[in-house]
Amino acid sequence: MIPVLAPTPENLQRAAEALRRGELVGMPTETVYGLAADARNPSALARVFEVKQRPFFDPLIVHIAETSDLDDLCHVSQEAEILMGAFWPGPLTLVLAKKESVPDLATSGLPSVAVRMPAHPVARALLRAAGLALAAPSANPFGGLSPTTAEHVAAAFATGIDCVLDGGPCEIGVESTVVGWENGEARLLRAGGIPLEAIEKALGKKVLPPAPAGEAGEAQTGPQLSPGALPWHYAPRTPLKLLETGTMATATPGDGNEDTDTASLPLSARAGLITFGPEAGPSGRIPAGVNIERVENLSPAGRLDEAAANLFAALHRMDGAGLDVIYAPLVPETGLGRAINDRLRKAAAKKKHET
Ligand code: TXA
Ligand code: MG
């Protein structure tokens, strides 16, 4: 069992020493928990990939405590500086031209490095205590649900991590927004905790949308713009099916409109239903023979920030309940809704990909 430790000064020192020795530490951030390692120690980075079973083509985010820590990591463009001023510390990651001292393992050999200054006080205290830049992917096995509590991290890994610092439940609940530049044009690489609208407002211009994701499993030829943008990700073990707004899973047996996946459910399938907003409830058309055993409303008030904060914890609970299927709605595609829908679509795509 990986020790889950309160962030006392002694435990912060212990975690900092473990990091300096090249070991891994579960680190709370305001978005999700990270699996932190010394960003300049290639063997520590290799352990991150090994423990997460993460493919080496998916580069890591380097976390820093002060903007001066960027000096020997990357070149900071004018637009990057504007975004740092507006959103750091906070849930925004910038992909910038890297400097030599960044190991190839951190960037998957790309000429760019992803950097972020987290806002969580425990992350900041750990960065300072360690005196290191920390590479930290989300602390979950590759492709699985992201952790938003220390217990999620401890439950996901049996060994390989020195300890997890308990910073409480993550306030934002979805990963950072990732922005990069392509021929000088800003592009959203991953929707996340800072809404696209806020980024466009700060820059005073439109930002390019994420490039269409390559098919998972497709041969990786040459560096991609955002290798982590696979079409499946963030998935519970239980199959997840999306209920598009206004089109709850429709299946009148024999009308030719059956969801083909639903056809493969066992008789009397046990389902979980995730809902959003005051009107939500199992009122839509769920296929006959499916028993809704568990319902969780991400935000009865219909607030997207509350829904983001609850998303992964609700999926973890549903996933632990021994259900045959989880139904989830898409939320309005605005503000944090973009990040929520991105995670839900990718979670739903995983099972399709596997079958
Ligand atoms: O909120 C977060 O960002 C969390 C917490 C722990 O900080 N971390 C996180 O890390 O979500 P991870 O490894 O799960 O996601 C990193 C994302 C991936 O989509 C990856 O492809 C992208 O950042 N990325 C990293 N370096 C990149 C680069 N050089 N170019 C393009 N995309 C990059
Ligand atoms: Mg992740």
PDB file of C-alpha atoms and ligand atoms in Angstrom, residues 52 54 138 140 146 175 190 233-234, ligand 2:
ATOM      1  CA  LYS A  52       1.893   4.533 -15.654  1.00  0.00           C
ATOM      2  CA  ARG A  54       2.431   5.217 -20.687  1.00  0.00           C
ATOM      3  CA  SER A 138      -1.961  12.626 -14.139  1.00  0.00           C
ATOM      4  CA  ASN A 140      -3.439   7.136 -13.188  1.00  0.00           C
ATOM      5  CA  SER A 146      -7.807  10.690 -13.738  1.00  0.00           C
ATOM      6  CA  GLU A 175      -6.755  18.648 -16.344  1.00  0.00           C
ATOM      7  CA  ARG A 190      -6.438  20.128 -24.943  1.00  0.00           C
ATOM      8  CA  HIS A 233      -8.548   8.207 -22.904  1.00  0.00           C
ATOM      9  CA  TYR A 234      -9.853   8.921 -19.389  1.00  0.00           C
TER      10      TYR A 234
HETATM   11 MG    MG B   2      -3.561  12.125 -18.168  1.00  0.00          MG
END
